[in-house]
Amino acid sequence: MIPMMTDPCVTLVDVSKRYGKGATAVHALREVSVTLPRGSFTAVMGPSGSGKSTFLHCAAGLDLPTSGQITLGDTDLTGMREVKLTELRRERVGFIFQSFNLIPSLSVLNNITLPMRLAGHRPDRAWLHEVIERVGLGERTTHRPAQLSGGQQQRVAIARALVARPDVIFADEPTGALDSATGHDVLMLLRNTVDQMHQSVVMVTHDPVAAAIADHVLFLADGEIAGVLGRPSTEAIAARMSDLRTGTTHAHARV
Ligand SMILES: Nc1ncnc2c1ncn2[C@@H]1O[C@H](COP(=O)(O)OP(=O)(O)OP(=O)(O)O)[C@@H](O)[C@H]1O
């Protein structure tokens, strides 16, 4: 187990995920144990195929592990029925994807409030207004996604994730479709949600510059945790990634 702080937001204990069976089985995660801290920004990095997406999907309750236990706060996700998991994802988890995943026919405002409305809740008006202002979309609430830039669309996705005040926001390559300046703005916005709104963010990224904005970087290799760096520089992250790609071993980091 790699404990990163005492107040856990998401905890994985001996989580394994296997795709397929027998000789062709792929072990995407192998007995991963980690505690992700509340109110903190965690980046997840690793070479292609190391299990990052699988980690994110299992931790977010989008996919079930083959074995092991996942808890969100003190709620055990493993063994939860699909209906309950869907409810939990809508109410307690925010998602941000590389491709924004907005509904083209809905306005910015309706995209932002859709998950809450699907969960049968009315958004708190004052909080909705604050979130929209904080992400800088105050002038754009009646626009359709196609009328917005990529950076603005990702801001809609961030507002949509924030509005339900989730326990944790999972972001999968949130800057992957953006140019570097726009990507930086989006990352700073995510950083601010942690620093100013006390959100917990877990972000998968290939980009050492993006990962350097996080408080901790969790490295995966071959489905296993290959270390954690606290507040690392871009250079330190790039060096660790280079070691992982070439198979150089290091003692596992502890925070
Ligand atoms: N649905 C699936 N069926 C079979 N194998 C899968 C499936 N999803 C992922 N895998 C395999 O599991 C392993 C981990 O995949 P995963 O997508 O989690 O890695 P990743 O680190 O996110 O990769 P990338 O950086 O390339 O997106 C890979 O070997 C992949 O081929």
Short mmCIF file of C-alpha atoms and ligand atoms in Angstrom, two decimals:
data_model
loop_
_atom_site.label_atom_id
_atom_site.label_comp_id
_atom_site.label_asym_id
_atom_site.label_seq_id
_atom_site.Cartn_x
_atom_site.Cartn_y
_atom_site.Cartn_z
CA MET A 1 0.00 0.00 0.00
CA ILE A 2 1.25 3.47 -0.82
CA PRO A 3 -0.38 5.87 1.65
CA MET A 4 -0.24 9.45 0.41
CA MET A 5 -2.24 11.16 3.20
CA THR A 6 -4.50 10.31 6.07
CA ASP A 7 -7.87 11.52 4.69
CA PRO A 8 -8.56 9.14 1.80
CA CYS A 9 -10.69 10.10 -1.15
CA VAL A 10 -10.25 6.93 -3.18
CA THR A 11 -8.61 3.74 -1.88
CA LEU A 12 -7.64 0.70 -3.90
CA VAL A 13 -6.61 -2.46 -2.08
CA ASP A 14 -5.03 -5.32 -4.06
CA VAL A 15 -6.94 -4.33 -7.20
CA SER A 16 -6.33 -6.53 -10.21
CA LYS A 17 -7.98 -6.33 -13.61
CA ARG A 18 -7.62 -9.10 -16.14
CA TYR A 19 -9.01 -8.95 -19.65
CA GLY A 20 -9.70 -12.34 -21.23
CA LYS A 21 -8.73 -15.77 -19.98
CA GLY A 22 -6.04 -18.41 -20.29
CA ALA A 23 -2.92 -17.89 -22.36
CA THR A 24 -4.25 -14.74 -24.02
CA ALA A 25 -5.29 -13.02 -20.77
CA VAL A 26 -4.01 -9.46 -20.30
CA HIS A 27 -3.22 -8.41 -16.73
CA ALA A 28 -3.96 -4.70 -16.98
CA LEU A 29 -3.70 -4.10 -13.20
CA ARG A 30 -1.82 -6.36 -10.78
CA GLU A 31 -2.67 -6.05 -7.08
CA VAL A 32 -2.59 -2.26 -7.05
CA SER A 33 -2.91 -0.75 -3.57
CA VAL A 34 -2.94 3.01 -3.16
CA THR A 35 -4.72 5.70 -1.17
CA LEU A 36 -5.45 8.91 -3.06
CA PRO A 37 -5.73 11.90 -0.74
CA ARG A 38 -8.76 14.16 -0.45
CA GLY A 39 -8.35 17.79 -1.50
CA SER A 40 -5.35 16.99 -3.61
CA PHE A 41 -4.33 16.72 -7.28
CA THR A 42 -2.94 13.35 -8.34
CA ALA A 43 -1.52 12.67 -11.81
CA VAL A 44 -1.28 9.11 -13.12
CA MET A 45 1.46 8.42 -15.64
CA GLY A 46 3.10 5.40 -17.25
CA PRO A 47 4.12 4.02 -20.62
CA SER A 48 1.46 3.10 -23.17
CA GLY A 49 -0.39 -0.02 -22.06
CA SER A 50 0.76 0.31 -18.42
CA GLY A 51 -2.85 0.34 -17.16
CA LYS A 52 -3.60 4.06 -16.65
CA SER A 53 -7.04 4.03 -18.28
CA THR A 54 -7.93 0.77 -16.58
CA PHE A 55 -6.87 2.29 -13.25
CA LEU A 56 -9.02 5.37 -13.84
CA HIS A 57 -12.04 3.37 -15.02
CA CYS A 58 -11.89 1.00 -12.06
CA ALA A 59 -11.27 3.78 -9.50
CA ALA A 60 -14.22 5.74 -10.94
CA GLY A 61 -16.60 2.79 -10.89
CA LEU A 62 -16.87 2.77 -14.68
CA ASP A 63 -15.41 -0.72 -14.80
CA LEU A 64 -15.22 -3.54 -12.25
CA PRO A 65 -11.92 -5.01 -11.11
CA THR A 66 -11.38 -8.76 -11.38
CA SER A 67 -10.38 -8.79 -7.70
CA GLY A 68 -9.58 -6.37 -4.88
CA GLN A 69 -11.47 -3.58 -3.19
CA ILE A 70 -12.16 0.04 -4.19
CA THR A 71 -13.64 2.58 -1.79
CA LEU A 72 -14.80 6.10 -2.52
CA GLY A 73 -14.70 7.91 0.83
CA ASP A 74 -16.14 5.13 2.98
CA THR A 75 -18.33 3.62 0.26
CA ASP A 76 -17.20 0.24 -1.04
CA LEU A 77 -17.73 0.14 -4.83
CA THR A 78 -16.87 -3.50 -5.23
CA GLY A 79 -19.91 -5.70 -5.29
CA MET A 80 -22.21 -2.70 -5.80
CA ARG A 81 -25.07 -3.32 -8.25
CA GLU A 82 -24.96 -1.43 -11.55
CA VAL A 83 -27.97 0.75 -10.72
CA LYS A 84 -26.33 1.90 -7.47
CA LEU A 85 -22.98 2.42 -9.21
CA THR A 86 -24.63 4.61 -11.86
CA GLU A 87 -26.28 6.65 -9.11
CA LEU A 88 -22.97 6.98 -7.28
CA ARG A 89 -21.14 8.07 -10.45
CA ARG A 90 -23.77 10.73 -11.15
CA GLU A 91 -23.81 12.11 -7.63
CA ARG A 92 -20.29 11.68 -6.30
CA VAL A 93 -17.91 11.50 -9.25
CA GLY A 94 -17.09 14.09 -11.92
CA PHE A 95 -15.58 13.12 -15.29
CA ILE A 96 -13.52 15.10 -17.76
CA PHE A 97 -12.49 13.42 -21.00
CA GLN A 98 -10.05 14.34 -23.77
CA SER A 99 -12.93 14.64 -26.24
CA PHE A 100 -15.09 16.84 -23.91
CA ASN A 101 -18.15 14.53 -24.31
CA LEU A 102 -20.70 17.36 -24.50
CA ILE A 103 -24.19 16.95 -25.98
CA PRO A 104 -24.13 18.99 -29.23
CA SER A 105 -27.84 19.86 -29.19
CA LEU A 106 -27.80 21.25 -25.64
CA SER A 107 -26.74 24.74 -24.55
CA VAL A 108 -23.72 25.25 -22.30
CA LEU A 109 -26.04 25.68 -19.31
CA ASN A 110 -28.00 22.52 -20.05
CA ASN A 111 -24.80 20.52 -20.63
CA ILE A 112 -23.51 21.66 -17.25
CA THR A 113 -26.68 20.73 -15.37
CA LEU A 114 -27.52 17.50 -17.27
CA PRO A 115 -25.91 14.95 -14.89
CA MET A 116 -27.62 16.58 -11.90
CA ARG A 117 -30.97 16.64 -13.64
CA LEU A 118 -30.52 12.97 -14.66
CA ALA A 119 -29.90 12.25 -10.98
CA GLY A 120 -33.18 13.99 -10.16
CA HIS A 121 -31.61 17.02 -8.46
CA ARG A 122 -32.01 20.73 -9.07
CA PRO A 123 -28.69 22.53 -9.12
CA ASP A 124 -28.14 25.08 -6.36
CA ARG A 125 -28.58 28.38 -8.30
CA ALA A 126 -25.89 30.32 -6.42
CA TRP A 127 -23.34 27.52 -6.75
CA LEU A 128 -24.17 27.03 -10.44
CA HIS A 129 -23.61 30.73 -11.04
CA GLU A 130 -20.33 30.67 -9.12
CA VAL A 131 -19.04 27.63 -11.03
CA ILE A 132 -19.94 29.19 -14.40
CA GLU A 133 -18.17 32.42 -13.45
CA ARG A 134 -15.11 30.59 -12.12
CA VAL A 135 -14.63 28.65 -15.36
CA GLY A 136 -15.12 31.88 -17.33
CA LEU A 137 -18.28 30.93 -19.21
CA GLY A 138 -20.57 33.69 -17.92
CA GLU A 139 -21.10 35.10 -21.42
CA ARG A 140 -21.56 31.73 -23.10
CA THR A 141 -24.34 29.91 -21.26
CA THR A 142 -26.77 29.88 -24.19
CA HIS A 143 -24.19 28.80 -26.80
CA ARG A 144 -24.06 25.29 -28.26
CA PRO A 145 -20.75 23.36 -27.93
CA ALA A 146 -20.02 23.76 -31.67
CA GLN A 147 -19.98 27.55 -31.16
CA LEU A 148 -17.14 27.25 -28.62
CA SER A 149 -13.38 26.74 -28.90
CA GLY A 150 -11.82 23.49 -27.65
CA GLY A 151 -10.64 25.21 -24.47
CA GLN A 152 -14.11 26.63 -23.83
CA GLN A 153 -15.67 23.21 -24.40
CA GLN A 154 -13.32 21.69 -21.85
CA ARG A 155 -14.32 24.46 -19.42
CA VAL A 156 -17.95 23.38 -19.88
CA ALA A 157 -16.90 19.83 -19.04
CA ILE A 158 -15.08 21.09 -15.92
CA ALA A 159 -18.14 23.09 -14.83
CA ARG A 160 -20.33 20.02 -15.44
CA ALA A 161 -17.99 17.98 -13.23
CA LEU A 162 -17.88 20.64 -10.48
CA VAL A 163 -21.52 21.54 -10.21
CA ALA A 164 -22.55 18.42 -8.28
CA ARG A 165 -19.72 19.02 -5.76
CA PRO A 166 -18.37 15.50 -6.36
CA ASP A 167 -16.06 13.66 -3.97
CA VAL A 168 -13.55 13.37 -6.79
CA ILE A 169 -13.05 14.46 -10.39
CA PHE A 170 -11.39 11.96 -12.75
CA ALA A 171 -9.79 13.52 -15.82
CA ASP A 172 -8.55 11.36 -18.71
CA GLU A 173 -6.01 13.31 -20.82
CA PRO A 174 -8.01 16.55 -20.36
CA THR A 175 -5.54 18.58 -22.43
CA GLY A 176 -4.90 15.95 -25.10
CA ALA A 177 -7.03 17.71 -27.72
CA LEU A 178 -5.86 21.25 -26.89
CA ASP A 179 -2.90 23.38 -27.97
CA SER A 180 -0.32 23.91 -25.24
CA ALA A 181 -1.42 27.43 -24.18
CA THR A 182 -5.10 26.45 -23.97
CA GLY A 183 -4.10 23.21 -22.27
CA HIS A 184 -2.15 25.17 -19.67
CA ASP A 185 -5.21 27.35 -18.92
CA VAL A 186 -7.34 24.24 -18.45
CA LEU A 187 -4.73 22.71 -16.13
CA MET A 188 -4.57 25.89 -14.07
CA LEU A 189 -8.34 25.84 -13.78
CA LEU A 190 -8.16 22.26 -12.48
CA ARG A 191 -5.38 23.33 -10.08
CA ASN A 192 -7.62 26.14 -8.82
CA THR A 193 -10.50 23.75 -8.20
CA VAL A 194 -8.18 21.92 -5.80
CA ASP A 195 -6.61 25.00 -4.18
CA GLN A 196 -9.69 27.22 -3.96
CA MET A 197 -12.64 24.83 -4.05
CA HIS A 198 -10.99 21.94 -2.15
CA GLN A 199 -11.78 19.48 -4.93
CA SER A 200 -9.93 16.18 -5.33
CA VAL A 201 -8.65 15.58 -8.86
CA VAL A 202 -7.14 12.43 -10.38
CA MET A 203 -5.77 12.97 -13.88
CA VAL A 204 -4.28 10.53 -16.38
CA THR A 205 -1.79 12.21 -18.68
CA HIS A 206 1.11 11.42 -21.01
CA ASP A 207 2.50 14.93 -20.61
CA PRO A 208 5.18 15.58 -17.92
CA VAL A 209 4.40 19.32 -18.07
CA ALA A 210 0.76 18.61 -17.21
CA ALA A 211 1.71 16.11 -14.48
CA ALA A 212 4.01 18.68 -12.85
CA ILE A 213 0.91 20.71 -11.93
CA ALA A 214 -0.24 17.89 -9.63
CA ASP A 215 0.66 17.40 -5.97
CA HIS A 216 1.65 13.78 -6.54
CA VAL A 217 2.48 11.74 -9.60
CA LEU A 218 1.66 8.04 -9.44
CA PHE A 219 3.60 5.94 -11.96
CA LEU A 220 2.30 2.68 -13.39
CA ALA A 221 4.32 0.10 -15.31
CA ASP A 222 2.97 -3.26 -16.49
CA GLY A 223 -0.13 -2.82 -14.36
CA GLU A 224 1.82 -2.23 -11.15
CA ILE A 225 2.63 0.89 -9.17
CA ALA A 226 6.18 1.84 -10.06
CA GLY A 227 6.50 4.74 -7.63
CA VAL A 228 5.07 8.05 -6.47
CA LEU A 229 6.74 11.46 -6.71
CA GLY A 230 5.56 14.40 -4.59
CA ARG A 231 5.54 17.86 -6.23
CA PRO A 232 8.03 16.75 -8.89
CA SER A 233 9.55 18.96 -11.57
CA THR A 234 8.78 18.34 -15.25
CA GLU A 235 12.37 17.11 -15.66
CA ALA A 236 12.08 14.61 -12.80
CA ILE A 237 8.84 13.25 -14.26
CA ALA A 238 10.32 12.98 -17.75
CA ALA A 239 13.38 11.19 -16.36
CA ARG A 240 11.21 8.69 -14.46
CA MET A 241 9.10 8.08 -17.58
CA SER A 242 12.24 7.49 -19.61
CA ASP A 243 13.45 4.95 -17.02
CA LEU A 244 10.08 3.18 -17.10
CA ARG A 245 10.10 2.97 -20.90
CA THR A 246 13.59 1.46 -20.89
CA GLY A 247 12.83 -0.80 -17.93
CA THR A 248 15.36 0.77 -15.52
CA THR A 249 14.31 -0.14 -12.00
CA HIS A 250 14.20 2.18 -9.01
CA ALA A 251 13.24 1.67 -5.43
CA HIS A 252 9.54 2.51 -5.17
CA ALA A 253 8.91 6.03 -3.99
CA ARG A 254 6.99 6.68 -0.77
CA VAL A 255 5.29 9.95 0.04
N1 LIG B 1 -11.21 -4.05 -23.20
C1 LIG B 1 -9.99 -4.59 -23.24
N2 LIG B 1 -9.83 -5.86 -23.65
C2 LIG B 1 -8.61 -6.45 -23.67
N3 LIG B 1 -7.47 -5.84 -23.29
C3 LIG B 1 -7.58 -4.56 -22.88
C4 LIG B 1 -8.83 -3.88 -22.83
N4 LIG B 1 -8.62 -2.62 -22.36
C5 LIG B 1 -7.28 -2.52 -22.14
N5 LIG B 1 -6.67 -3.68 -22.44
C6 LIG B 1 -5.24 -3.98 -22.29
O1 LIG B 1 -4.88 -3.71 -20.94
C7 LIG B 1 -3.59 -3.12 -20.88
C8 LIG B 1 -3.70 -1.76 -20.18
O2 LIG B 1 -4.48 -0.90 -21.01
P1 LIG B 1 -4.80 0.60 -20.62
O3 LIG B 1 -5.64 1.15 -21.70
O4 LIG B 1 -5.31 0.63 -19.23
O5 LIG B 1 -3.33 1.24 -20.66
P2 LIG B 1 -2.92 2.79 -20.75
O6 LIG B 1 -1.73 2.92 -19.86
O7 LIG B 1 -4.09 3.65 -20.48
O8 LIG B 1 -2.47 2.89 -22.26
P3 LIG B 1 -2.38 4.18 -23.24
O9 LIG B 1 -1.40 5.12 -22.60
O10 LIG B 1 -1.85 3.60 -24.51
O11 LIG B 1 -3.77 4.75 -23.34
C9 LIG B 1 -3.09 -3.02 -22.33
O12 LIG B 1 -2.28 -4.15 -22.59
C10 LIG B 1 -4.36 -3.08 -23.14
O13 LIG B 1 -4.12 -3.64 -24.41
#
